[in-house]
XYZ file of C-alpha atoms in Angstrom:
491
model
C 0.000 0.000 0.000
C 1.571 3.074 -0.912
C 1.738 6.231 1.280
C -0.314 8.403 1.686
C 0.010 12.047 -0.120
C 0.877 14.765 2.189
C -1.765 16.868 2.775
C -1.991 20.257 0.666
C -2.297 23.475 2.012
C -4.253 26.313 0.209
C -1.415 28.224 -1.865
C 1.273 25.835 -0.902
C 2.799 23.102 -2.996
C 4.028 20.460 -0.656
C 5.605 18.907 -3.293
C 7.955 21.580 -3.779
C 11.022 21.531 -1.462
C 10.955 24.149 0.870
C 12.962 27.680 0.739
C 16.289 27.927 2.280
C 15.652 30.354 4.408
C 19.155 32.839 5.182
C 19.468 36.408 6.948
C 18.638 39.526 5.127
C 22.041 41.386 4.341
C 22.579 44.280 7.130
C 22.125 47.319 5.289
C 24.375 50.054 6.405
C 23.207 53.119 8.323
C 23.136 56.372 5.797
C 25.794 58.347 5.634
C 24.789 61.863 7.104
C 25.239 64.946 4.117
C 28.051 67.015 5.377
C 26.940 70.004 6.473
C 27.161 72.846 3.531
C 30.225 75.335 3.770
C 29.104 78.787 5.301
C 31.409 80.285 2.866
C 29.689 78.345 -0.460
C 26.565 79.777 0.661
C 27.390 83.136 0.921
C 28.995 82.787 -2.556
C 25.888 81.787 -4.132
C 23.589 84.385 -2.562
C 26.102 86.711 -3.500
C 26.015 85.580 -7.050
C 22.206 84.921 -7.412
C 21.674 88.465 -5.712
C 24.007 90.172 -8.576
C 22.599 88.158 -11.504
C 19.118 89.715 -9.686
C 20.669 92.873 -9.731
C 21.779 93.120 -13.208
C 18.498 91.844 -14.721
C 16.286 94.902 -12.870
C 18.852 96.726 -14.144
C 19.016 96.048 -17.402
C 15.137 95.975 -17.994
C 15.102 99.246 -17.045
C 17.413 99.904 -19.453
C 15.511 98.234 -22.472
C 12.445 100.321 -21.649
C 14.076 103.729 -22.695
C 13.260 104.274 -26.111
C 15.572 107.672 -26.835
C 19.401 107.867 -26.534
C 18.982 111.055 -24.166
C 16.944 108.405 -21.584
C 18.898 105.372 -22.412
C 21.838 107.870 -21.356
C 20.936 108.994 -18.443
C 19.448 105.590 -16.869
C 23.371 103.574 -17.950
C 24.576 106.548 -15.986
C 22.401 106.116 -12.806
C 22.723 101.629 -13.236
C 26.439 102.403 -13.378
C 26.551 104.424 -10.275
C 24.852 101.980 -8.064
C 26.943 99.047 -9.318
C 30.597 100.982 -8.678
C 29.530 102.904 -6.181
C 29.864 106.296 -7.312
C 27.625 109.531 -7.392
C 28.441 111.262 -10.089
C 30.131 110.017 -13.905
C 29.789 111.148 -17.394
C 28.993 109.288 -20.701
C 30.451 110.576 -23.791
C 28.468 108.866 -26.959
C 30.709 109.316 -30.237
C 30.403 106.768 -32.442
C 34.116 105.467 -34.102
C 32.450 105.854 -37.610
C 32.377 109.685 -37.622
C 28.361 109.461 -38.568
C 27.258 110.683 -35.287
C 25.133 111.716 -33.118
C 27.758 113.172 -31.027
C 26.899 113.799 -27.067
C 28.078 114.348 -23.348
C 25.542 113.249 -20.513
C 26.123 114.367 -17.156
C 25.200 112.671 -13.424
C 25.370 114.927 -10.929
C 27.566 117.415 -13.416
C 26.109 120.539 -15.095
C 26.846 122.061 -18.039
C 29.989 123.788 -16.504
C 31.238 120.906 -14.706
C 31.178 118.935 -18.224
C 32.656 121.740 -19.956
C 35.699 121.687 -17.291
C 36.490 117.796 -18.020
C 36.258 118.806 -21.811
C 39.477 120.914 -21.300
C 41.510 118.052 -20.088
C 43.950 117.452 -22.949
C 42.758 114.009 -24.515
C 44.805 111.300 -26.018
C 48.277 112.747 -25.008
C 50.719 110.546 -24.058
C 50.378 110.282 -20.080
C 46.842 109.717 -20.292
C 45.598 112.666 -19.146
C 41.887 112.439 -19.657
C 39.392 110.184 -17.597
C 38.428 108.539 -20.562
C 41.844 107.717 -22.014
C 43.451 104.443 -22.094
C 40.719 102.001 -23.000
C 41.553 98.886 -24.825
C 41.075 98.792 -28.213
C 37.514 97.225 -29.481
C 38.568 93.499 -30.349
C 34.696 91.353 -30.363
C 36.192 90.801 -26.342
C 34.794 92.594 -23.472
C 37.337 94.571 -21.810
C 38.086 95.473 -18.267
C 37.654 99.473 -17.997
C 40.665 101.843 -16.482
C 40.624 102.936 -12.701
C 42.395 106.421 -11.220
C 42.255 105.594 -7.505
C 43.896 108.591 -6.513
C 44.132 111.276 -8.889
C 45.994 113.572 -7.028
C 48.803 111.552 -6.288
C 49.274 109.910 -9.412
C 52.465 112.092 -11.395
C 51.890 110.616 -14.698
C 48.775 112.508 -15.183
C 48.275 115.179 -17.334
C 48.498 118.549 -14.694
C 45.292 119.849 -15.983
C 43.531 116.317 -15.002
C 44.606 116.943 -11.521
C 43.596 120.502 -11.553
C 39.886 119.668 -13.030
C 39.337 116.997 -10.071
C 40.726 119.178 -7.720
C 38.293 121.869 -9.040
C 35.438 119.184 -9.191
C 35.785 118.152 -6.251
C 36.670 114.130 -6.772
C 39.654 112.721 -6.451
C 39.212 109.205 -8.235
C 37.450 107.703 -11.366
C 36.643 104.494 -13.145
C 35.717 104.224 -16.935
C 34.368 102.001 -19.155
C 34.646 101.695 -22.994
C 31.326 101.368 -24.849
C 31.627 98.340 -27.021
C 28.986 96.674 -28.529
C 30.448 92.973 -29.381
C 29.364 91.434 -32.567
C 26.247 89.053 -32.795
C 27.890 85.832 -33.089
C 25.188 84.717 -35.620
C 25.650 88.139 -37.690
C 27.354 88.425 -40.732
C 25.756 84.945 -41.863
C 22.835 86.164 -43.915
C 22.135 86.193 -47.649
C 20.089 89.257 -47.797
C 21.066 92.297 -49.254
C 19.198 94.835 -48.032
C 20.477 97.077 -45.451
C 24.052 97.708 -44.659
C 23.631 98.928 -40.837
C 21.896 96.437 -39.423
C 18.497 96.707 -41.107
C 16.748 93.706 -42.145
C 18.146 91.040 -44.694
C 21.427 92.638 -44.563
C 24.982 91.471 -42.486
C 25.849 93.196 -39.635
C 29.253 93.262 -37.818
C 30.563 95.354 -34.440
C 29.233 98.838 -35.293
C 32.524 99.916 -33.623
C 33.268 102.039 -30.166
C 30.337 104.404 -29.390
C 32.037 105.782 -26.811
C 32.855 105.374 -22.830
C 30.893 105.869 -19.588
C 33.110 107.197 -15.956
C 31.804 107.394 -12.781
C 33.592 109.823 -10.060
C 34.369 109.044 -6.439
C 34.685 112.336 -4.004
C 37.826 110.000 -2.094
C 40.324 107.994 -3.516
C 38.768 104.701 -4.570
C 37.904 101.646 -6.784
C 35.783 99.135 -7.452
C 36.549 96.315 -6.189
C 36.755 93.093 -8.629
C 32.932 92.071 -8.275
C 32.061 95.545 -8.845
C 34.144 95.940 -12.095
C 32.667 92.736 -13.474
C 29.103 93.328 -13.109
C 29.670 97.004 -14.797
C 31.339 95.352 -17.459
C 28.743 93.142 -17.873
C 26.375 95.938 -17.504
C 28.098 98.347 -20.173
C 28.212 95.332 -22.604
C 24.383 94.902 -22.934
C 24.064 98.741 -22.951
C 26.069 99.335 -25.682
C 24.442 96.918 -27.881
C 20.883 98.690 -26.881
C 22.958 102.269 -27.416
C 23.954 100.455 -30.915
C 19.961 99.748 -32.113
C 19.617 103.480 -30.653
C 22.437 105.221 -32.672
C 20.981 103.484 -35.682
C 16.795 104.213 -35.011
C 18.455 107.851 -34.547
C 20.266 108.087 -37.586
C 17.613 106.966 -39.898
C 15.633 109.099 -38.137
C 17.105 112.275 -39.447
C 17.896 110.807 -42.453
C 13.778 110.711 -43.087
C 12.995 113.783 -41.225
C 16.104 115.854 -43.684
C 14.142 114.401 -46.810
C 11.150 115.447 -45.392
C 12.040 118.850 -45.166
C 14.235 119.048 -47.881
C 10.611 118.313 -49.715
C 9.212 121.289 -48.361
C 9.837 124.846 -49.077
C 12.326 126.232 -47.803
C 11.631 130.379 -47.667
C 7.956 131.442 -47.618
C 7.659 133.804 -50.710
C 6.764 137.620 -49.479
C 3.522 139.215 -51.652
C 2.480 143.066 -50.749
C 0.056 142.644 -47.858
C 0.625 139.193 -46.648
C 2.777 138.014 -44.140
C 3.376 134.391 -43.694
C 4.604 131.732 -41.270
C 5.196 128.082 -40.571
C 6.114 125.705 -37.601
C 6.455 122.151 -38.722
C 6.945 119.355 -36.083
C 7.834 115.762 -38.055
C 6.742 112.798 -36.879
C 9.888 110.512 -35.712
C 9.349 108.148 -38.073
C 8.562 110.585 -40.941
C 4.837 111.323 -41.943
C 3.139 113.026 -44.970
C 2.096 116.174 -43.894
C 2.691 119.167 -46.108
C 2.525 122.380 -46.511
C 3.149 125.058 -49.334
C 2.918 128.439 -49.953
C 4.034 129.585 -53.940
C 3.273 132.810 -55.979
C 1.110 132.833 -58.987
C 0.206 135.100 -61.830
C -0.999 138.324 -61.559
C 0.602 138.845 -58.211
C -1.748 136.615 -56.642
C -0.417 133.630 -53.608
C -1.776 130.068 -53.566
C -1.794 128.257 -49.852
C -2.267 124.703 -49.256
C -1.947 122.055 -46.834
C -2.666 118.450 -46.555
C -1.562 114.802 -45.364
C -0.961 111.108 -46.927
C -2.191 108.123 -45.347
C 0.868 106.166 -43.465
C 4.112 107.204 -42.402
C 7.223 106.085 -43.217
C 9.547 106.658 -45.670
C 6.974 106.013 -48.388
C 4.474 108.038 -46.833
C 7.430 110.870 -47.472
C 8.365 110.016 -50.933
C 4.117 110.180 -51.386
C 3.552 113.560 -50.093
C 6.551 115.226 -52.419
C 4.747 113.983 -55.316
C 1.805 115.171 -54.828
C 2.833 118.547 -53.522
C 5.070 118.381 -56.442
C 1.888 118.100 -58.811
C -0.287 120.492 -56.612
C 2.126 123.150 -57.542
C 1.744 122.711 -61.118
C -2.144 122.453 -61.292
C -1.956 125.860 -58.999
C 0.111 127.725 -61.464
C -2.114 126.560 -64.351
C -5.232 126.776 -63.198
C -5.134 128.222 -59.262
C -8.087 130.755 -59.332
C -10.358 127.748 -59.340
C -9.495 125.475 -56.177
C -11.651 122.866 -56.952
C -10.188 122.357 -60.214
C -7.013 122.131 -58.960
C -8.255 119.219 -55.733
C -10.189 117.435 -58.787
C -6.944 117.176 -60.927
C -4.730 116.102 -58.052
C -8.099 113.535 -56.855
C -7.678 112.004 -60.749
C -3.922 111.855 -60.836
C -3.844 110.400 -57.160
C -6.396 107.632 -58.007
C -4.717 106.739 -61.163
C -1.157 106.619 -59.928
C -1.377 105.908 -56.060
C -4.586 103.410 -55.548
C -3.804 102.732 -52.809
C -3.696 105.613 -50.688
C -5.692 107.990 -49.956
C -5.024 111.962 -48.436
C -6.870 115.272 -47.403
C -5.678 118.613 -48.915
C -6.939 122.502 -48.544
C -5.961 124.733 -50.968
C -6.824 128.765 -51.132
C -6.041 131.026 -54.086
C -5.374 134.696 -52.855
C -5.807 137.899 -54.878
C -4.324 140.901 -53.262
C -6.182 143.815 -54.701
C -10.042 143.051 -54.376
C -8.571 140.804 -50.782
C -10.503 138.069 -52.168
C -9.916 134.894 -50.779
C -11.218 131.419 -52.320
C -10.552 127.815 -50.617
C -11.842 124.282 -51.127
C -11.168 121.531 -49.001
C -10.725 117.395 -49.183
C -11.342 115.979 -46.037
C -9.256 118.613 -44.091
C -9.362 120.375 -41.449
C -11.072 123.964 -41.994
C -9.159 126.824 -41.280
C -9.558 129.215 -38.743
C -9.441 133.286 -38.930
C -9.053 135.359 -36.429
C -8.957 138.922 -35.512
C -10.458 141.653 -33.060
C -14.156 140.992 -33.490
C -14.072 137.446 -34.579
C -12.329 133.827 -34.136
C -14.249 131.277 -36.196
C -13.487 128.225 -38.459
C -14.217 128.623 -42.065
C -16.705 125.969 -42.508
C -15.463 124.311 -46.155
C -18.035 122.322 -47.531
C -17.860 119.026 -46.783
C -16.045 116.695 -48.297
C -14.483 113.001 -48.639
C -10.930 113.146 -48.791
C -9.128 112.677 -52.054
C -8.791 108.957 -53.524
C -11.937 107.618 -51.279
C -14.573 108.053 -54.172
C -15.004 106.746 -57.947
C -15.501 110.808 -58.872
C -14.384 113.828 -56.458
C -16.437 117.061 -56.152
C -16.882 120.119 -53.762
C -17.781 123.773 -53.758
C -15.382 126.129 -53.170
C -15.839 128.997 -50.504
C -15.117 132.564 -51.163
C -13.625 134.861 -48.079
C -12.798 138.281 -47.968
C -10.022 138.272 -44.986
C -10.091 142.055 -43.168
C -7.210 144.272 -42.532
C -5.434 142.711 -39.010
C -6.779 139.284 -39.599
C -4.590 136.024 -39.650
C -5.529 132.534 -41.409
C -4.561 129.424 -40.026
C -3.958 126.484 -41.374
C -2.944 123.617 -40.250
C -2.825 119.447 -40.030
C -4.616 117.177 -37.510
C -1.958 116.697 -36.117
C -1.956 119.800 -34.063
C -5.035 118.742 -32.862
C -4.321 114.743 -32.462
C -1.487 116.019 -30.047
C -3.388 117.542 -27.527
C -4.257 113.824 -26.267
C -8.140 115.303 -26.209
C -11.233 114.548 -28.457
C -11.684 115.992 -31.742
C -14.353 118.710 -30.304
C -12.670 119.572 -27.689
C -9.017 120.248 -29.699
C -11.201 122.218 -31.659
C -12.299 124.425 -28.734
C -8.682 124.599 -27.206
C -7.004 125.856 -30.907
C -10.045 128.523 -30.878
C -9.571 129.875 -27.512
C -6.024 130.030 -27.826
C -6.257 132.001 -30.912
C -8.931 134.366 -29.448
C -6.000 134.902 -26.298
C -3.526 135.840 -28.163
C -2.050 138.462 -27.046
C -2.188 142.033 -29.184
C 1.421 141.627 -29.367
C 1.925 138.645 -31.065
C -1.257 139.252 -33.225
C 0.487 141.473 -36.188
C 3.427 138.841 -36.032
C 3.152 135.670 -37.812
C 5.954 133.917 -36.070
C 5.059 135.079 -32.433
C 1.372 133.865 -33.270
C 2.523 130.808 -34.106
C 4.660 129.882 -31.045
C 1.761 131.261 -29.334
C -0.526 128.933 -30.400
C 1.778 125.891 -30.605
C 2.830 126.669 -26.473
C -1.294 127.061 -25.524
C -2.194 124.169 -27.501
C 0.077 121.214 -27.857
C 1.653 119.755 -23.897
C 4.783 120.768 -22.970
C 4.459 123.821 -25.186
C 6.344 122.288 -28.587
C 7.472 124.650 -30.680
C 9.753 125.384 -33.757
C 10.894 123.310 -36.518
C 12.520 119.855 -37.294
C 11.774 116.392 -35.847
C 9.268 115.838 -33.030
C 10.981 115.256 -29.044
C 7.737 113.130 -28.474
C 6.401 109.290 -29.205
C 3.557 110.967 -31.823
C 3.174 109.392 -34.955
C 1.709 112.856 -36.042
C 2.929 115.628 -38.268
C 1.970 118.986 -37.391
C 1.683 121.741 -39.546
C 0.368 125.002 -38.904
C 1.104 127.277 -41.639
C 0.000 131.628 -40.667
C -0.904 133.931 -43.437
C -1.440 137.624 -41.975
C -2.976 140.353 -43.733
C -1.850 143.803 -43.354
């Protein structure tokens, strides 16, 4: 009889033999972390709190959007880094092309004007900003005077400026912006500076920033490195500056160069102009040309955009304006209906507004019509109102232009204004009410400035526009406006 099976236990195989059963391996207590060096820690706070430090600062730099602000805030950044109060920042670009400046912290115009007669480049270094390194593509450690008045080698007039100044030590740092290393590798040809499509290498030195210590001094290694690194991004936002600057005035000089230059002088008439460019170069215009018979034509008017084209746009029509006014001036509509034909059938695209008055001096007979522009405004002793032109779609908006004309007999004493929305855009108010403001400002105007063209102008432009603008050239502002106001006074 054979023996009996083992008995089976739920989830157990008795036939299987059982485990060898050993001791679990003694695992060995962790090893406690060391406790982190005092000294590492402080040398990473340190660090983070500069890296901190230097990207407030330079955000604050990348939200200026002129040179004169971008300027002034590398001076004050500088300051706090090395530890100064007051420095200087000389901007002159190495390729001769300009603009050439000299910012001040804590320095007036006197103060500057003293460091300016410290002899430069002379062999023992005796300006503050002499003895940079060469520009290379490598950022470069700047040049410390720790004790001006006892260091011999320099120039005796250095010494005496400090003295005079009232600081005895200095450190200075070159303005180099170092090439993109990506730059150069394009195919485009447009541009040479930078612009779009086209290669761009290290614009060159722009210049050198120095901050001035009342007591012998320098900046200690951390301090010189984190200006460095400071001065390095600057320059590069300086750079884009420089170059927005530059084409700049290269648009507002062929913007003007496009307008008369001399207002022509007819018996009886007096005549002025203030116009304020946009930045970025609009298409305002204005003109002001004798005709036959000894009579004056006046006109002003605007292009849709801004830009360069928006330039190139308003000579040519102001270009053909002047030759439909000599042909056929006594009849302003004609002359809008011509430039309306030749504007759709050449430009399609655009569109503008335009007033134009034909003046004869012996009946003092004025007659105006108007596109889409702003009506003039007279003014004299016993009245100040607009001269309501007919209304009118600007020219280029319809298949067929037409308007009537409107015929004004100007008084003896009486001035005629004309002028571009911008004037009024630039108040920062609603149409209506920068309507009101130009009226009432012309009604103020002193008896004084009333028989002068020029004085009523800067009166006007002071009452009317903030901060008082007034004059010609390019605007100080962010306005993508022209303005024009153009002053005809009749004796």
């Amino acid at each position: 009889m054979s023996s009996p099976h083992p008995p089976k236990v739920a989830g157990i195989d008795p036939s299987l033999p059982a485990p060898t059963h050993t001791s679990d391996p003694v695992t060995p207590p962790p090893t406690p972390n060391p406790a982190p060096d005092p000294a590492v820690q402080d040398h990473l706070a340190g660090w983070v709190s500069d890296l901190t430090t230097l990207h407030e600062l330079t955000e604050r730099l990348a939200l200026t959007g002129t040179l004169d602000d971008a300027l002034h805030e590398l001076l004050r950044a500088g300051a706090s880094l090395v530890g100064a109060r007051r420095g200087l920042v000389a901007l002159e670009p190495a390729d001769g092309l300009g603009p050439v400046t000299t910012v001040g912290l804590g320095l007036g115009r006197a103060d500057l004007g003293h460091i300016e007669t410290i002899p430069r480049g002379s062999a023992s270094a005796g300006h503050l900003l002499d003895g940079l390194p060469e520009p290379d593509g490598e950022p470069r450690p700047g040049v410390a005077h720790p004790d001006i008045p006892g260091e011999a080698e320099l120039d005796p007039r250095h010494r005496e400026v400090a003295a005079r100044l009232g600081y005895s030590a200095s450190y200075a740092v070159a303005l180099d912006p170092l090439a993109d290393p990506g730059a150069g590798t394009g195919t485009g040809t447009e541009g040479t500076g930078g612009g779009p499509g086209g290669a761009m290498g290290p614009p060159g030195r722009l210049g050198a920033a120095a901050w001035l210590y009342e007591e012998p001094a320098e900046p200690v290694e951390r301090q010189r490195h984190l200006v460095g690194l400071y001065c390095r991004y600057a320059a590069a936002h300086l750079a884009r500056l420089v170059e927005l600057t530059r084409a700049r005035a290269t648009v507002a000089t062929v913007q003007e160069e496009l307008l008369p230059t001399r207002l022509p002088r007819i018996p009886g008439v007096r005549l002025a102009v203030r116009h304020r460019a946009a930045p970025g170069g609009g298409g305002d215009w204005y003109d002001a040309l004798p005709l036959p018979d000894g009579a004056l034509g006046l006109s002003v008017g605007g292009v849709t955009g801004s830009g360069p084209s928006a330039v190139a746009a308003m000579g040519r029509l102001r270009a053909s304006l002047r030759a439909y006014a000599v042909m056929e001036g006594e009849d302003p509509v004609a002359v809008l209906s011509d430039l309306e034909l030749l504007l759709r059938l050449t430009e399609p695209a655009r569109s503008a507004t335009a007033l134009f008055a034909y003046y004869e001096p012996l009946p003092r007979r004025l007659v105006l019509a108007g596109a889409g522009h702003c009506p003039p405004l007279i003014t004299g002793e016993r009245r100040t109102e607009f001269v309501e032109t007919a209304l009118s779609a600007p020219l280029g908006m319809l298949s067929c232009w037409e308007a009537p004309s409107v015929e004004l007999e100007p008084g003896r004493g009486e001035t005629l204004l004309f002028y571009s929305d911008g004037l009024l855009h630039r108040t920062g108010e609603p149409m209506h009410r920068a309507f009101a403001r130009l009226r009432s400002a012309a009604a103020s105007a002193p008896r004084a400035v009333r028989s002068d063209p020029d004085g009523f102008a800067d009166h006007l432009l002071r009452t009317v526009l903030p901060g008082g603008e007034a004059g010609q050239g390019a605007s100080t502002d962010d306005s993508m406006e022209d303005v024009v106001l153009l002053v005809a006074h009749f004796d």
